[in-house]
Amino acid sequence: MELVQKGFDVYIKLLAMDDVGAIVENANDPEVARSVSAPGTFPSPYEKSDAIEFVKATIAARKEMRGLHFGIHHVKYGLIGACTLMNIDIRNKTAEIGYWLGKVYWGQGYTKQALRLLEYLAFIELELNRLYAYTYTFNTRSSELLAGLGYSIEGLHKQAELHGDKYVDKYAFALLKSEYADDIKPRITEI
Ligand SMILES: CC(C)(COP(=O)(O)OP(=O)(O)OC[C@H]1O[C@@H](n2cnc3c(N)ncnc32)[C@H](O)[C@@H]1OP(=O)(O)O)[C@@H](O)C(=O)NCCC(=O)NCCS
């Protein structure tokens, strides 16, 4: 499946084995790894075998409708990152979102575009009601990104994780369907 919006620089497409090379190229960066708030799932250094295991796991998650993992593809540069609907809970109509981008592509609005596509899929196509995300309090970029998309902070998870010898805090963010006001209409292709 791929979602393409006219005028956007990026589109999102379900991850596949031929994305492995580009995943490693973009994910193998300690600055990306330290900010991804999914303990144990984002190794550093990030090897080819890690990407293969990751893509395999995403295919299994998709089959069980637990998660939908997309590559973020730039129209010129190919795969530059990933975004995910995970912990999909059909009964309660909720899902968690996750995202990361290769560092050279930061600060150009690409993740924002990718998340708008993901939100369209979640709220309009899958008819979910609530999206949530966790982000470390030191990760200002990620908090600003979510705030800019209309997410609000629901709480602070104090000393939620132990990183080396330091505890780190995380914010919990959420966006409800009733707060979602996007007017994009992406083309969705099953491939
Ligand atoms: C967090 C991350 C995904 C942001 O991606 P990005 O593509 O740089 O974000 P965008 O360019 O789409 O920026 C969206 C918003 O973030 C904010 N932002 C962008 N650059 C920023 C900066 N240097 N400082 C603070 N806020 C910034 C702005 O509010 C921006 O909105 P605007 O363009 O309307 O002003 C990226 O930095 C990343 O991959 N970090 C490492 C992994 C990670 O932290 N993942 C999230 C885990 S919860």
Short mmCIF file of C-alpha atoms and ligand atoms in Angstrom, two decimals:
data_model
loop_
_atom_site.label_atom_id
_atom_site.label_comp_id
_atom_site.label_asym_id
_atom_site.label_seq_id
_atom_site.Cartn_x
_atom_site.Cartn_y
_atom_site.Cartn_z
CA MET A 1 0.00 0.00 0.00
CA GLU A 2 1.19 3.49 -0.76
CA LEU A 3 -0.30 6.93 0.00
CA VAL A 4 0.58 9.81 -2.29
CA GLN A 5 -0.61 13.40 -1.89
CA LYS A 6 -0.30 15.85 -4.78
CA GLY A 7 2.14 18.66 -3.92
CA PHE A 8 3.95 16.73 -1.16
CA ASP A 9 7.71 16.02 -1.33
CA VAL A 10 7.27 12.63 0.32
CA TYR A 11 4.91 9.69 0.10
CA ILE A 12 4.61 6.64 2.34
CA LYS A 13 4.76 3.01 1.24
CA LEU A 14 4.61 -0.22 3.27
CA LEU A 15 8.12 -1.48 4.01
CA ALA A 16 9.48 -4.34 1.93
CA MET A 17 12.75 -6.30 1.78
CA ASP A 18 14.12 -4.11 -1.01
CA ASP A 19 14.10 -1.16 1.45
CA VAL A 20 16.80 -2.78 3.62
CA GLY A 21 19.77 -0.90 2.08
CA ALA A 22 18.17 2.53 2.43
CA ILE A 23 16.95 1.76 5.97
CA VAL A 24 20.53 1.00 7.07
CA GLU A 25 21.89 4.09 5.31
CA ASN A 26 19.47 6.37 7.18
CA ALA A 27 19.08 4.52 10.50
CA ASN A 28 22.76 3.89 11.21
CA ASP A 29 23.25 7.10 13.14
CA PRO A 30 23.57 7.41 16.94
CA GLU A 31 21.69 10.73 16.88
CA VAL A 32 18.65 9.07 15.32
CA ALA A 33 18.91 6.01 17.59
CA ARG A 34 19.10 8.01 20.86
CA SER A 35 15.86 9.82 20.11
CA VAL A 36 13.66 6.94 18.96
CA SER A 37 11.48 6.16 21.90
CA ALA A 38 11.15 2.41 21.42
CA PRO A 39 13.65 0.76 23.77
CA GLY A 40 15.62 -2.10 22.29
CA THR A 41 14.21 -1.77 18.79
CA PHE A 42 16.67 0.70 17.32
CA PRO A 43 20.24 -0.58 17.60
CA SER A 44 23.32 1.59 17.15
CA PRO A 45 25.29 0.79 15.07
CA TYR A 46 22.43 -0.31 12.85
CA GLU A 47 23.50 -3.28 10.70
CA LYS A 48 22.03 -4.88 7.59
CA SER A 49 20.91 -7.87 9.70
CA ASP A 50 18.98 -5.46 11.99
CA ALA A 51 17.12 -4.02 9.01
CA ILE A 52 16.30 -7.50 7.68
CA GLU A 53 14.92 -8.57 11.09
CA PHE A 54 12.99 -5.29 11.34
CA VAL A 55 11.35 -5.64 7.92
CA LYS A 56 10.47 -9.29 8.66
CA ALA A 57 8.86 -8.22 11.94
CA THR A 58 6.88 -5.49 10.16
CA ILE A 59 5.52 -8.01 7.66
CA ALA A 60 4.40 -10.29 10.53
CA ALA A 61 2.81 -7.35 12.39
CA ARG A 62 0.93 -6.31 9.24
CA LYS A 63 -0.50 -9.82 8.73
CA GLU A 64 -1.92 -9.76 12.26
CA MET A 65 -3.04 -6.13 11.86
CA ARG A 66 -0.94 -5.16 14.89
CA GLY A 67 1.10 -2.60 12.99
CA LEU A 68 1.51 -0.87 9.64
CA HIS A 69 5.10 0.19 9.00
CA PHE A 70 5.75 2.57 6.13
CA GLY A 71 8.89 3.82 4.49
CA ILE A 72 8.96 7.60 4.05
CA HIS A 73 10.01 8.08 0.43
CA HIS A 74 11.21 11.38 -0.97
CA VAL A 75 10.16 11.85 -4.58
CA LYS A 76 13.81 12.45 -5.54
CA TYR A 77 15.93 10.72 -2.90
CA GLY A 78 14.02 7.46 -2.28
CA LEU A 79 13.51 6.07 1.23
CA ILE A 80 14.66 8.61 3.84
CA GLY A 81 12.96 7.29 7.00
CA ALA A 82 9.97 5.43 8.37
CA CYS A 83 6.67 6.00 10.11
CA THR A 84 4.42 3.50 11.78
CA LEU A 85 0.96 2.87 13.13
CA MET A 86 1.64 0.37 15.92
CA ASN A 87 -0.25 -1.23 18.78
CA ILE A 88 -3.36 -0.93 16.63
CA ASP A 89 -6.37 -1.58 18.85
CA ILE A 90 -9.42 -2.04 16.63
CA ARG A 91 -11.80 -2.50 19.58
CA ASN A 92 -10.92 0.86 21.11
CA LYS A 93 -10.01 2.48 17.77
CA THR A 94 -6.57 3.60 18.92
CA ALA A 95 -3.01 3.29 17.66
CA GLU A 96 0.43 4.55 18.59
CA ILE A 97 2.55 6.37 16.04
CA GLY A 98 6.32 6.22 15.61
CA TYR A 99 8.65 7.94 13.15
CA TRP A 100 12.26 8.69 12.32
CA LEU A 101 14.16 10.28 9.47
CA GLY A 102 17.78 10.20 8.25
CA LYS A 103 19.54 13.17 9.84
CA VAL A 104 20.46 14.93 6.58
CA TYR A 105 16.73 15.28 5.86
CA TRP A 106 15.68 16.84 9.18
CA GLY A 107 14.05 20.24 9.42
CA GLN A 108 12.44 20.35 5.97
CA GLY A 109 8.90 19.38 6.83
CA TYR A 110 9.19 15.83 5.49
CA THR A 111 8.09 14.02 8.65
CA LYS A 112 5.18 16.39 9.01
CA GLN A 113 3.98 15.48 5.52
CA ALA A 114 4.48 11.77 6.21
CA LEU A 115 2.49 11.96 9.46
CA ARG A 116 -0.34 13.80 7.73
CA LEU A 117 -0.59 10.86 5.33
CA LEU A 118 -0.48 8.40 8.24
CA GLU A 119 -3.22 10.34 10.04
CA TYR A 120 -5.41 10.24 6.93
CA LEU A 121 -5.03 6.47 6.82
CA ALA A 122 -5.72 6.13 10.54
CA PHE A 123 -8.68 8.48 10.95
CA ILE A 124 -10.36 8.33 7.55
CA GLU A 125 -9.57 4.91 6.10
CA LEU A 126 -9.24 2.81 9.28
CA GLU A 127 -11.74 4.94 11.20
CA LEU A 128 -9.59 5.08 14.31
CA ASN A 129 -10.48 7.60 17.00
CA ARG A 130 -7.25 8.29 18.83
CA LEU A 131 -3.56 8.42 17.91
CA TYR A 132 -0.88 8.70 20.57
CA ALA A 133 2.88 9.04 20.72
CA TYR A 134 5.65 9.09 23.31
CA THR A 135 8.63 11.35 22.98
CA TYR A 136 11.60 11.98 25.28
CA THR A 137 11.44 15.39 26.92
CA PHE A 138 14.89 16.21 25.49
CA ASN A 139 13.56 15.63 21.96
CA THR A 140 12.32 19.16 21.25
CA ARG A 141 12.09 18.59 17.51
CA SER A 142 9.72 15.68 17.99
CA SER A 143 7.56 17.55 20.53
CA GLU A 144 7.38 20.58 18.22
CA LEU A 145 6.47 18.35 15.32
CA LEU A 146 3.58 16.77 17.24
CA ALA A 147 2.39 20.11 18.62
CA GLY A 148 2.42 21.52 15.09
CA LEU A 149 0.19 18.66 13.99
CA GLY A 150 -2.33 19.44 16.72
CA TYR A 151 -1.33 16.77 19.27
CA SER A 152 -1.55 17.83 22.89
CA ILE A 153 0.46 16.64 25.87
CA GLU A 154 -1.57 14.33 28.07
CA GLY A 155 1.08 13.76 30.66
CA LEU A 156 4.67 13.31 31.67
CA HIS A 157 6.06 9.84 32.31
CA LYS A 158 8.70 10.61 34.92
CA GLN A 159 11.94 8.56 34.80
CA ALA A 160 10.28 6.23 32.32
CA GLU A 161 13.51 4.69 31.00
CA LEU A 162 17.02 4.08 32.18
CA HIS A 163 19.58 5.15 29.57
CA GLY A 164 23.03 4.15 30.79
CA ASP A 165 23.10 5.56 34.32
CA LYS A 166 20.46 8.26 33.70
CA TYR A 167 16.70 8.13 33.90
CA VAL A 168 14.84 9.92 31.10
CA ASP A 169 11.32 11.37 31.12
CA LYS A 170 8.82 11.01 28.30
CA TYR A 171 5.81 13.05 27.24
CA ALA A 172 2.61 11.33 26.20
CA PHE A 173 0.94 13.09 23.27
CA ALA A 174 -2.41 12.36 21.62
CA LEU A 175 -4.66 13.52 18.80
CA LEU A 176 -8.35 12.65 18.58
CA LYS A 177 -10.34 12.28 15.39
CA SER A 178 -12.52 15.20 16.51
CA GLU A 179 -9.34 17.33 16.61
CA TYR A 180 -8.15 16.18 13.20
CA ALA A 181 -8.85 18.88 10.64
CA ASP A 182 -6.71 17.96 7.69
CA ASP A 183 -8.13 18.39 4.22
CA ILE A 184 -5.76 16.25 2.18
CA LYS A 185 -7.09 13.50 -0.07
CA PRO A 186 -4.17 11.20 -0.86
CA ARG A 187 -4.26 8.58 -3.60
CA ILE A 188 -4.08 5.16 -1.96
CA THR A 189 -2.72 2.32 -4.06
CA GLU A 190 -2.61 -1.32 -2.99
CA ILE A 191 0.64 -2.75 -4.31
C1 LIG B 1 11.85 14.08 15.15
C2 LIG B 1 12.05 14.03 13.63
C3 LIG B 1 11.30 12.84 13.09
C4 LIG B 1 11.53 15.33 13.06
O1 LIG B 1 11.50 15.21 11.67
P1 LIG B 1 11.64 16.45 10.69
O2 LIG B 1 11.38 15.95 9.31
O3 LIG B 1 12.91 17.15 10.96
O4 LIG B 1 10.42 17.35 11.16
P2 LIG B 1 9.75 18.41 10.22
O5 LIG B 1 10.81 19.08 9.38
O6 LIG B 1 8.60 17.79 9.53
O7 LIG B 1 9.30 19.49 11.27
C5 LIG B 1 8.02 19.58 11.71
C6 LIG B 1 7.98 20.57 12.82
O8 LIG B 1 9.02 20.30 13.79
C7 LIG B 1 9.52 21.53 14.28
N1 LIG B 1 10.95 21.63 13.98
C8 LIG B 1 11.61 21.39 12.83
N2 LIG B 1 12.92 21.63 12.99
C9 LIG B 1 13.07 22.02 14.27
C10 LIG B 1 14.19 22.43 15.06
N3 LIG B 1 15.39 22.50 14.54
N4 LIG B 1 13.97 22.72 16.35
C11 LIG B 1 12.75 22.68 16.90
N5 LIG B 1 11.66 22.32 16.18
C12 LIG B 1 11.82 22.00 14.90
C13 LIG B 1 8.74 22.62 13.65
O9 LIG B 1 7.65 22.92 14.48
C14 LIG B 1 8.24 21.99 12.39
O10 LIG B 1 7.04 22.52 11.96
P3 LIG B 1 7.04 23.69 10.86
O11 LIG B 1 7.90 23.17 9.72
O12 LIG B 1 5.60 23.83 10.49
O13 LIG B 1 7.64 24.86 11.54
C15 LIG B 1 13.55 13.87 13.27
O14 LIG B 1 14.27 14.91 13.86
C16 LIG B 1 14.13 12.55 13.69
O15 LIG B 1 14.10 11.57 12.95
N6 LIG B 1 14.71 12.48 14.91
C17 LIG B 1 15.31 11.24 15.41
C18 LIG B 1 14.27 10.18 15.67
C19 LIG B 1 13.14 10.68 16.53
O16 LIG B 1 13.32 11.54 17.36
N7 LIG B 1 11.97 10.11 16.34
C20 LIG B 1 10.82 10.48 17.11
C21 LIG B 1 10.76 9.61 18.30
S1 LIG B 1 9.37 10.00 19.32
#
